[in-house]
Amino acid sequence: MEHAIVVENVTKRFKETVAVNQVTVCFEKGKIHGIIGRNGSGKTVLFKCICGLFPVTEGRIEVLGQKMGDGKRVPKGVGAIIETPGFLPNCSGYQNLRYLMELSGKADKEKIREAITLVGLDPDSRKHVGKYSMGMRQRLGLAQAIMEDPELLILDEPTNHMDNDVIAYLEDFLVKYKGAVLMITHDRYFLDRVTKKIFEIDGGSLYSYDGNYDYYLETKAAREEMLLASERKRAALYKKELAWIRRGARARSTKAKSHIERFEELRDSKLIIDDSSLSIGTVSSRLGKKIIEIENLSKAYGEKQLIRDFTYTVLRNDRIGIIGDNGSGKSTFLKMILGEVEPDQGIITIGQTVKIGYFSQDTQVWDPNQRVIKYVEGISDNVRTEDGYLSASQMLERFLFPSIKHSLPIGRLSGGEKRRLYLLSVLMQAPNVLILDEPTSGL
C-alpha cells in the first residue's frame, strides 16, 4: 500500500502548550481522508506541520517521499489551501491565477479561464480580488488548486463561505479526483458524501474510523463507553487501594512498595472526557416596538444590480435567513442595515431602542500579542447573565476557554477559537438584535 503522507510520533509544542501529541498515521494515495475535531484540538497545526509551515518538535513527516516538518515549503505535487487564500488585492481573479501559474510554468490561458468558470466566477471580470467576498476568494483558491493538478490536495475547511452550487461541484470534483485528499471540515453532510475514512483529533491524539460520519458517531460512542467502563473499574480499585494507604501503609517490603506504586499508577491514570458545552445565557437590553424598517431599497455596483426596490419590516422575534450565490449581495445588504454601505435609493430606519450585535464573516483585526483575558476585560469586567453577574474569566470558561488559555496571546489561538472569542465579544455587549454573517464558518 502506497502512502501519500507518513506521520510518525509527531509532537508539536508551543511553549507550555502541546498542540499535537505523538501522532502516528499514514494517509494513502488515491483516497479521501476527513479530519475532524473541536476548535483548538490541533487540526490546522498538524496540517501546517505536514505542509512544512511549522517545524515539528519531535517525530518525522514524509510527504510524497519528501521529508517535511522542519519549516520547509510545501513540496511539489501538493496543492494546499490551509488559510484564507492570499492573492494580489489590486488584480482581477484571472490576473492572479495567470501570475501564479506563470510561476509554476502552467500558464495555459484557456485552462485558467476554464478553472475560473468551473468554480462559478467570471474570467472576464475586472473586479479586483480585494473587493471579492470571502466566498469568492475561497472559490479562486479552489480554481488555483484545480489548475495545479497535484498528486495530493490538502484542504482546511473547504466549504466555508461556499454556496451550494460550488459545494456540489467540489463534491463531484473530489469523488473523481485521482490523487489523495486530506481535508479538515466541520460540515458533516459534505464529509458523509465524499469520504469513507475519518480521523478525529482529540486532546492532541488522533483516532481513525473506517466509515462515514454516521459510522464515526456510532464507533466513537462505543469507544467512549468502553473507556467509561474501564474508568469505573479503575475508580473502584483506586478507592480500595486508597483505604489501604490510609491505614498506614509502610514501604518496608518489596510487596508494600509494589502496592504503593500500583496506587500511584491508579491515581495518575484517571480518565478525563471533555463533554463541556458552550453556554451563552447573556441578557439583552430592552427592545421597543420599532426595530428595523426597510423601504424601497436598491443597490447596484456598475451594471450589476444587487437589490431592487426591496421593502420589509423586521418584527420582534423574527428569525430571518438570507441565502444566495457568492457575490450576490448578501453581506452588502447587511452592511446597508448597519450603515456601513450607502444604498443607491431607499430608506432604512432603525428603532431608538435597537442595539445591534454584528458577527461578521471577515477575520477580526486582533492585536496578536494581547492576552485573551485582557481583551475580554476591555469589553466588560462583569457581564449580566440569566444566572447573575459573571466576571470576564467566568464568561471565557462558559465559552469553552479553560483557565490555561486565558493568559495566552490571541495570536496563539486557533482560527475556530478566534471566531468563538469574537462571538463572545459580540454577545457580551447585550445586543437585542443580532446580525450574523456566516456564523457557523470555522465553528
mmCIF file of N, CA and C in Angstrom, residues 145-224:
data_model
loop_
_atom_site.group_PDB
_atom_site.id
_atom_site.type_symbol
_atom_site.label_atom_id
_atom_site.label_comp_id
_atom_site.label_asym_id
_atom_site.label_seq_id
_atom_site.Cartn_x
_atom_site.Cartn_y
_atom_site.Cartn_z
ATOM 1 N N ALA A 145 -6.034 25.433 -7.028
ATOM 2 C CA ALA A 145 -5.718 24.036 -6.712
ATOM 3 C C ALA A 145 -6.031 23.124 -7.901
ATOM 4 N N ILE A 146 -7.138 23.397 -8.598
ATOM 5 C CA ILE A 146 -7.513 22.603 -9.769
ATOM 6 C C ILE A 146 -6.459 22.753 -10.860
ATOM 7 N N MET A 147 -5.999 23.995 -11.049
ATOM 8 C CA MET A 147 -5.006 24.272 -12.082
ATOM 9 C C MET A 147 -3.692 23.538 -11.830
ATOM 10 N N GLU A 148 -3.296 23.445 -10.583
ATOM 11 C CA GLU A 148 -2.015 22.832 -10.253
ATOM 12 C C GLU A 148 -2.036 21.316 -10.439
ATOM 13 N N ASP A 149 -3.250 20.703 -10.466
ATOM 14 C CA ASP A 149 -3.422 19.263 -10.684
ATOM 15 C C ASP A 149 -2.435 18.457 -9.841
ATOM 16 N N PRO A 150 -2.477 18.602 -8.518
ATOM 17 C CA PRO A 150 -1.477 17.963 -7.660
ATOM 18 C C PRO A 150 -1.762 16.483 -7.401
ATOM 19 N N GLU A 151 -0.735 15.763 -6.929
ATOM 20 C CA GLU A 151 -0.925 14.372 -6.500
ATOM 21 C C GLU A 151 -1.643 14.314 -5.155
ATOM 22 N N LEU A 152 -1.502 15.386 -4.381
ATOM 23 C CA LEU A 152 -2.062 15.441 -3.037
ATOM 24 C C LEU A 152 -2.717 16.794 -2.824
ATOM 25 N N LEU A 153 -3.951 16.780 -2.367
ATOM 26 C CA LEU A 153 -4.701 18.009 -2.134
ATOM 27 C C LEU A 153 -4.998 18.130 -0.648
ATOM 28 N N ILE A 154 -4.574 19.241 -0.023
ATOM 29 C CA ILE A 154 -4.779 19.467 1.402
ATOM 30 C C ILE A 154 -5.699 20.674 1.569
ATOM 31 N N LEU A 155 -6.871 20.449 2.176
ATOM 32 C CA LEU A 155 -7.904 21.482 2.258
ATOM 33 C C LEU A 155 -8.317 21.698 3.708
ATOM 34 N N ASP A 156 -8.288 22.945 4.151
ATOM 35 C CA ASP A 156 -8.719 23.298 5.501
ATOM 36 C C ASP A 156 -10.052 24.028 5.402
ATOM 37 N N GLU A 157 -11.125 23.390 5.834
ATOM 38 C CA GLU A 157 -12.487 23.946 5.795
ATOM 39 C C GLU A 157 -12.866 24.412 4.379
ATOM 40 N N PRO A 158 -12.847 23.500 3.395
ATOM 41 C CA PRO A 158 -13.074 23.931 2.007
ATOM 42 C C PRO A 158 -14.467 24.471 1.725
ATOM 43 N N THR A 159 -15.479 24.093 2.538
ATOM 44 C CA THR A 159 -16.845 24.552 2.241
ATOM 45 C C THR A 159 -17.208 25.865 2.933
ATOM 46 N N ASN A 160 -16.300 26.399 3.759
ATOM 47 C CA ASN A 160 -16.587 27.689 4.398
ATOM 48 C C ASN A 160 -16.835 28.759 3.336
ATOM 49 N N HIS A 161 -17.917 29.514 3.497
ATOM 50 C CA HIS A 161 -18.251 30.648 2.624
ATOM 51 C C HIS A 161 -18.627 30.217 1.204
ATOM 52 N N MET A 162 -18.776 28.919 0.966
ATOM 53 C CA MET A 162 -19.144 28.443 -0.369
ATOM 54 C C MET A 162 -20.657 28.304 -0.473
ATOM 55 N N ASP A 163 -21.211 28.649 -1.641
ATOM 56 C CA ASP A 163 -22.639 28.432 -1.835
ATOM 57 C C ASP A 163 -22.880 26.994 -2.320
ATOM 58 N N ASN A 164 -24.148 26.596 -2.381
ATOM 59 C CA ASN A 164 -24.482 25.193 -2.643
ATOM 60 C C ASN A 164 -23.988 24.695 -3.992
ATOM 61 N N ASP A 165 -24.021 25.543 -5.023
ATOM 62 C CA ASP A 165 -23.576 25.113 -6.354
ATOM 63 C C ASP A 165 -22.100 24.743 -6.354
ATOM 64 N N VAL A 166 -21.288 25.566 -5.683
ATOM 65 C CA VAL A 166 -19.846 25.306 -5.670
ATOM 66 C C VAL A 166 -19.532 24.089 -4.796
ATOM 67 N N ILE A 167 -20.270 23.935 -3.681
ATOM 68 C CA ILE A 167 -20.067 22.755 -2.836
ATOM 69 C C ILE A 167 -20.400 21.490 -3.626
ATOM 70 N N ALA A 168 -21.484 21.537 -4.416
ATOM 71 C CA ALA A 168 -21.852 20.382 -5.244
ATOM 72 C C ALA A 168 -20.757 20.091 -6.266
ATOM 73 N N TYR A 169 -20.203 21.169 -6.872
ATOM 74 C CA TYR A 169 -19.109 20.975 -7.829
ATOM 75 C C TYR A 169 -17.886 20.374 -7.136
ATOM 76 N N LEU A 170 -17.565 20.880 -5.933
ATOM 77 C CA LEU A 170 -16.404 20.391 -5.196
ATOM 78 C C LEU A 170 -16.574 18.915 -4.836
ATOM 79 N N GLU A 171 -17.777 18.530 -4.429
ATOM 80 C CA GLU A 171 -18.043 17.114 -4.134
ATOM 81 C C GLU A 171 -17.750 16.252 -5.354
ATOM 82 N N ASP A 172 -18.280 16.666 -6.494
ATOM 83 C CA ASP A 172 -18.099 15.905 -7.731
ATOM 84 C C ASP A 172 -16.619 15.846 -8.110
ATOM 85 N N PHE A 173 -15.933 16.975 -7.958
ATOM 86 C CA PHE A 173 -14.505 17.048 -8.285
ATOM 87 C C PHE A 173 -13.701 16.084 -7.414
ATOM 88 N N LEU A 174 -13.980 16.066 -6.093
ATOM 89 C CA LEU A 174 -13.208 15.231 -5.175
ATOM 90 C C LEU A 174 -13.486 13.747 -5.395
ATOM 91 N N VAL A 175 -14.734 13.393 -5.683
ATOM 92 C CA VAL A 175 -15.083 11.989 -5.914
ATOM 93 C C VAL A 175 -14.342 11.457 -7.150
ATOM 94 N N LYS A 176 -14.170 12.290 -8.168
ATOM 95 C CA LYS A 176 -13.500 11.867 -9.402
ATOM 96 C C LYS A 176 -11.978 12.051 -9.333
ATOM 97 N N TYR A 177 -11.512 12.777 -8.342
ATOM 98 C CA TYR A 177 -10.093 13.119 -8.232
ATOM 99 C C TYR A 177 -9.249 11.859 -8.017
ATOM 100 N N LYS A 178 -8.166 11.727 -8.749
ATOM 101 C CA LYS A 178 -7.337 10.518 -8.702
ATOM 102 C C LYS A 178 -6.283 10.559 -7.595
ATOM 103 N N GLY A 179 -5.940 11.743 -7.106
ATOM 104 C CA GLY A 179 -4.912 11.854 -6.088
ATOM 105 C C GLY A 179 -5.472 11.658 -4.687
ATOM 106 N N ALA A 180 -4.602 11.861 -3.707
ATOM 107 C CA ALA A 180 -5.024 11.759 -2.303
ATOM 108 C C ALA A 180 -5.558 13.105 -1.829
ATOM 109 N N VAL A 181 -6.527 13.058 -0.933
ATOM 110 C CA VAL A 181 -7.114 14.280 -0.373
ATOM 111 C C VAL A 181 -7.065 14.188 1.148
ATOM 112 N N LEU A 182 -6.626 15.262 1.766
ATOM 113 C CA LEU A 182 -6.631 15.384 3.226
ATOM 114 C C LEU A 182 -7.365 16.675 3.534
ATOM 115 N N MET A 183 -8.478 16.592 4.272
ATOM 116 C CA MET A 183 -9.242 17.821 4.488
ATOM 117 C C MET A 183 -9.803 17.890 5.904
ATOM 118 N N ILE A 184 -9.796 19.112 6.429
ATOM 119 C CA ILE A 184 -10.485 19.431 7.681
ATOM 120 C C ILE A 184 -11.848 19.992 7.319
ATOM 121 N N THR A 185 -12.883 19.525 7.998
ATOM 122 C CA THR A 185 -14.194 20.127 7.783
ATOM 123 C C THR A 185 -15.077 19.902 9.003
ATOM 124 N N HIS A 186 -15.928 20.880 9.274
ATOM 125 C CA HIS A 186 -16.976 20.734 10.290
ATOM 126 C C HIS A 186 -18.323 20.427 9.632
ATOM 127 N N ASP A 187 -18.330 20.311 8.296
ATOM 128 C CA ASP A 187 -19.558 20.085 7.536
ATOM 129 C C ASP A 187 -19.800 18.575 7.436
ATOM 130 N N ARG A 188 -20.621 18.041 8.344
ATOM 131 C CA ARG A 188 -20.816 16.593 8.427
ATOM 132 C C ARG A 188 -21.472 16.030 7.176
ATOM 133 N N TYR A 189 -22.335 16.804 6.523
ATOM 134 C CA TYR A 189 -23.034 16.300 5.344
ATOM 135 C C TYR A 189 -22.069 16.198 4.163
ATOM 136 N N PHE A 190 -21.223 17.190 4.016
ATOM 137 C CA PHE A 190 -20.185 17.152 2.981
ATOM 138 C C PHE A 190 -19.257 15.960 3.231
ATOM 139 N N LEU A 191 -18.871 15.783 4.498
ATOM 140 C CA LEU A 191 -17.992 14.683 4.887
ATOM 141 C C LEU A 191 -18.627 13.342 4.556
ATOM 142 N N ASP A 192 -19.902 13.204 4.851
ATOM 143 C CA ASP A 192 -20.620 11.955 4.585
ATOM 144 C C ASP A 192 -20.603 11.605 3.101
ATOM 145 N N ARG A 193 -20.701 12.625 2.265
ATOM 146 C CA ARG A 193 -20.850 12.369 0.832
ATOM 147 C C ARG A 193 -19.530 12.081 0.124
ATOM 148 N N VAL A 194 -18.400 12.528 0.675
ATOM 149 C CA VAL A 194 -17.153 12.411 -0.096
ATOM 150 C C VAL A 194 -16.114 11.475 0.509
ATOM 151 N N THR A 195 -16.259 11.057 1.761
ATOM 152 C CA THR A 195 -15.192 10.250 2.352
ATOM 153 C C THR A 195 -15.735 9.036 3.094
ATOM 154 N N LYS A 196 -14.902 8.006 3.138
ATOM 155 C CA LYS A 196 -15.195 6.785 3.905
ATOM 156 C C LYS A 196 -14.112 6.537 4.953
ATOM 157 N N LYS A 197 -13.246 7.516 5.163
ATOM 158 C CA LYS A 197 -12.173 7.380 6.148
ATOM 159 C C LYS A 197 -12.092 8.669 6.950
ATOM 160 N N ILE A 198 -12.354 8.574 8.256
ATOM 161 C CA ILE A 198 -12.380 9.760 9.103
ATOM 162 C C ILE A 198 -11.354 9.618 10.217
ATOM 163 N N PHE A 199 -10.638 10.695 10.471
ATOM 164 C CA PHE A 199 -9.702 10.767 11.583
ATOM 165 C C PHE A 199 -10.162 11.873 12.521
ATOM 166 N N GLU A 200 -10.170 11.579 13.804
ATOM 167 C CA GLU A 200 -10.553 12.583 14.798
ATOM 168 C C GLU A 200 -9.349 12.940 15.656
ATOM 169 N N ILE A 201 -9.093 14.255 15.795
ATOM 170 C CA ILE A 201 -8.071 14.725 16.728
ATOM 171 C C ILE A 201 -8.781 15.129 18.010
ATOM 172 N N ASP A 202 -8.361 14.507 19.108
ATOM 173 C CA ASP A 202 -8.994 14.751 20.400
ATOM 174 C C ASP A 202 -7.900 14.764 21.464
ATOM 175 N N GLY A 203 -7.760 15.903 22.148
ATOM 176 C CA GLY A 203 -6.736 16.006 23.179
ATOM 177 C C GLY A 203 -5.331 15.882 22.634
ATOM 178 N N GLY A 204 -5.122 16.286 21.369
ATOM 179 C CA GLY A 204 -3.803 16.212 20.758
ATOM 180 C C GLY A 204 -3.483 14.854 20.156
ATOM 181 N N SER A 205 -4.323 13.830 20.405
ATOM 182 C CA SER A 205 -4.119 12.493 19.852
ATOM 183 C C SER A 205 -5.083 12.252 18.697
ATOM 184 N N LEU A 206 -4.780 11.227 17.876
ATOM 185 C CA LEU A 206 -5.559 11.001 16.662
ATOM 186 C C LEU A 206 -6.153 9.601 16.665
ATOM 187 N N TYR A 207 -7.458 9.504 16.290
ATOM 188 C CA TYR A 207 -8.171 8.228 16.221
ATOM 189 C C TYR A 207 -8.733 8.068 14.808
ATOM 190 N N SER A 208 -8.711 6.833 14.277
ATOM 191 C CA SER A 208 -9.189 6.617 12.904
ATOM 192 C C SER A 208 -10.467 5.789 12.897
ATOM 193 N N TYR A 209 -11.313 6.051 11.886
ATOM 194 C CA TYR A 209 -12.597 5.365 11.726
ATOM 195 C C TYR A 209 -12.785 5.045 10.246
ATOM 196 N N ASP A 210 -12.990 3.768 9.911
ATOM 197 C CA ASP A 210 -13.188 3.360 8.518
ATOM 198 C C ASP A 210 -14.668 3.407 8.170
ATOM 199 N N GLY A 211 -15.156 4.580 7.852
ATOM 200 C CA GLY A 211 -16.559 4.729 7.501
ATOM 201 C C GLY A 211 -16.914 6.197 7.369
ATOM 202 N N ASN A 212 -18.200 6.489 7.164
ATOM 203 C CA ASN A 212 -18.639 7.869 7.026
ATOM 204 C C ASN A 212 -18.924 8.481 8.410
ATOM 205 N N TYR A 213 -19.557 9.648 8.418
ATOM 206 C CA TYR A 213 -19.741 10.372 9.678
ATOM 207 C C TYR A 213 -20.680 9.626 10.630
ATOM 208 N N ASP A 214 -21.731 9.005 10.099
ATOM 209 C CA ASP A 214 -22.646 8.243 10.961
ATOM 210 C C ASP A 214 -21.915 7.083 11.630
ATOM 211 N N TYR A 215 -21.069 6.398 10.850
ATOM 212 C CA TYR A 215 -20.284 5.297 11.416
ATOM 213 C C TYR A 215 -19.337 5.816 12.495
ATOM 214 N N TYR A 216 -18.739 6.985 12.241
ATOM 215 C CA TYR A 216 -17.844 7.598 13.229
ATOM 216 C C TYR A 216 -18.584 7.852 14.553
ATOM 217 N N LEU A 217 -19.811 8.396 14.476
ATOM 218 C CA LEU A 217 -20.571 8.685 15.695
ATOM 219 C C LEU A 217 -20.852 7.406 16.492
ATOM 220 N N GLU A 218 -21.244 6.351 15.770
ATOM 221 C CA GLU A 218 -21.552 5.078 16.436
ATOM 222 C C GLU A 218 -20.294 4.489 17.093
ATOM 223 N N THR A 219 -19.186 4.482 16.330
ATOM 224 C CA THR A 219 -17.952 3.864 16.820
ATOM 225 C C THR A 219 -17.348 4.674 17.964
ATOM 226 N N LYS A 220 -17.428 5.995 17.867
ATOM 227 C CA LYS A 220 -16.892 6.837 18.941
ATOM 228 C C LYS A 220 -17.685 6.609 20.231
ATOM 229 N N ALA A 221 -19.011 6.501 20.108
ATOM 230 C CA ALA A 221 -19.842 6.273 21.295
ATOM 231 C C ALA A 221 -19.474 4.945 21.961
ATOM 232 N N ALA A 222 -19.223 3.910 21.124
ATOM 233 C CA ALA A 222 -18.829 2.605 21.672
ATOM 234 C C ALA A 222 -17.462 2.687 22.344
ATOM 235 N N ARG A 223 -16.526 3.418 21.707
ATOM 236 C CA ARG A 223 -15.175 3.567 22.278
ATOM 237 C C ARG A 223 -15.235 4.293 23.622
ATOM 238 N N GLU A 224 -16.050 5.353 23.696
ATOM 239 C CA GLU A 224 -16.145 6.113 24.942
ATOM 240 C C GLU A 224 -16.827 5.297 26.039
#
